[in-house]
mmCIF file of C-alpha atoms in Angstrom:
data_model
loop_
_atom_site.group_PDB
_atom_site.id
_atom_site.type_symbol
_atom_site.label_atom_id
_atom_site.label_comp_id
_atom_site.label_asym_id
_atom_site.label_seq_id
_atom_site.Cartn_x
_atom_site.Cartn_y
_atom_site.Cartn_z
ATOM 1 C CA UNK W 1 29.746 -3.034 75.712
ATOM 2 C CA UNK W 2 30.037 0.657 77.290
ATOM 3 C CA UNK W 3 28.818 -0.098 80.516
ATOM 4 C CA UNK W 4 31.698 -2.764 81.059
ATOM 5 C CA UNK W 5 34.155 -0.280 80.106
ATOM 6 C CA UNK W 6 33.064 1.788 82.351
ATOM 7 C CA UNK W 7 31.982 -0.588 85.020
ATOM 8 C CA UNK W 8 36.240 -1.333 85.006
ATOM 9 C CA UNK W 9 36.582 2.868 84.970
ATOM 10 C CA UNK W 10 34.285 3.015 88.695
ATOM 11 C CA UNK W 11 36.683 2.263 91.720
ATOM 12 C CA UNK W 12 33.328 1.494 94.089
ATOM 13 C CA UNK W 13 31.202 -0.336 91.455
ATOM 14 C CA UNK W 14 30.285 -3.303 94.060
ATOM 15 C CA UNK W 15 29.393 -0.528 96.798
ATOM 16 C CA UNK W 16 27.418 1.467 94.284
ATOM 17 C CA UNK W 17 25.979 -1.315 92.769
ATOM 18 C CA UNK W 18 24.276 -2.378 96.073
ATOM 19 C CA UNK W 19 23.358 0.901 97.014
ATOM 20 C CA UNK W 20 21.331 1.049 93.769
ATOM 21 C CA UNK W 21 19.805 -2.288 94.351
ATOM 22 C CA UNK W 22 19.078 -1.534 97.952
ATOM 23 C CA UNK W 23 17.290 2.105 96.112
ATOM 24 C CA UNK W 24 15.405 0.749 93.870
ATOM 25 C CA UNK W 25 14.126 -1.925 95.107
ATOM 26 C CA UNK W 26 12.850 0.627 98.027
ATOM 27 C CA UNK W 27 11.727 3.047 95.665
ATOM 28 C CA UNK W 28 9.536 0.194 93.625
ATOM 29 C CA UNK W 29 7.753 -1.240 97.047
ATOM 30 C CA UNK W 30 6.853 2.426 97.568
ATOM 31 C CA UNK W 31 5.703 2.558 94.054
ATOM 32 C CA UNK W 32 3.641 -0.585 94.307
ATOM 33 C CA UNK W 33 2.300 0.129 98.102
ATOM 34 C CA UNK W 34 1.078 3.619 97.121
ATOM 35 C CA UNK W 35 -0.625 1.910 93.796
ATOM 36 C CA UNK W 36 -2.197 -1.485 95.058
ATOM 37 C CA UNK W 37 -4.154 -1.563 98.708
ATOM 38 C CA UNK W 38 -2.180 -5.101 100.023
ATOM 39 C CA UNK W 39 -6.248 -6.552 100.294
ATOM 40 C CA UNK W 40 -6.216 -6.619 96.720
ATOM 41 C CA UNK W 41 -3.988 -8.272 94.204
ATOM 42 C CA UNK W 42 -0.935 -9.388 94.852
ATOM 43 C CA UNK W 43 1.637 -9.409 97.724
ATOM 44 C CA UNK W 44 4.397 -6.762 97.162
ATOM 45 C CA UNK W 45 7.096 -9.743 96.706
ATOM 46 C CA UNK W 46 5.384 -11.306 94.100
ATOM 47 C CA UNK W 47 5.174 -7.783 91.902
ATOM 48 C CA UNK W 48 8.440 -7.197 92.631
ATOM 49 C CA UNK W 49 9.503 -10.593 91.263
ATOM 50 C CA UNK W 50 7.993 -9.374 87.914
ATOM 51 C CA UNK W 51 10.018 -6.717 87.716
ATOM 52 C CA UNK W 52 12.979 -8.550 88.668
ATOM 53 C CA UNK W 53 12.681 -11.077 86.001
ATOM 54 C CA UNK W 54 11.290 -8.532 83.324
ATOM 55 C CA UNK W 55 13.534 -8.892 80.296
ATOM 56 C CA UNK W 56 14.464 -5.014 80.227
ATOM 57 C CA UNK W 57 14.423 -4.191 83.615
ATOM 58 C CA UNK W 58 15.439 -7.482 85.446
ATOM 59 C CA UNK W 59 18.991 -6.870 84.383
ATOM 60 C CA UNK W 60 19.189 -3.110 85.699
ATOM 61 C CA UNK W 61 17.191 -3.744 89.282
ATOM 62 C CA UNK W 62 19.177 -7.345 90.043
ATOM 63 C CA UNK W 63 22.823 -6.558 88.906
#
């Protein structure tokens, strides 16, 4: 598909790519902290495994 094409285009994809990872994955654990008290519910980990393995989003957070 497009992103391939340009994934081939992007001389620092593996750099980027783990910046973005790295980002998001920060950016979500803020998210969740500033949502859910840790008392209650889940542990952080466990939401974040939810989003990992989401159908849409899995594939965009874990690339």
């Amino acid at each position: 598909g497009k992103a391939k094409e340009n994934l081939k285009n992007h001389p620092k994809v593996a750099e980027d790519i783990s910046i973005t990872r790295y980002g998001t994955a920060s950016f979500i654990a803020k998210k969740v902290t500033q949502i859910t008290p840790l008392e209650k519910g889940k542990k952080i980990e466990e939401k974040l495994d939810k989003i990992f393995l989401h159908k849409l989003w899995g594939p965009f957070t874990t690339v």
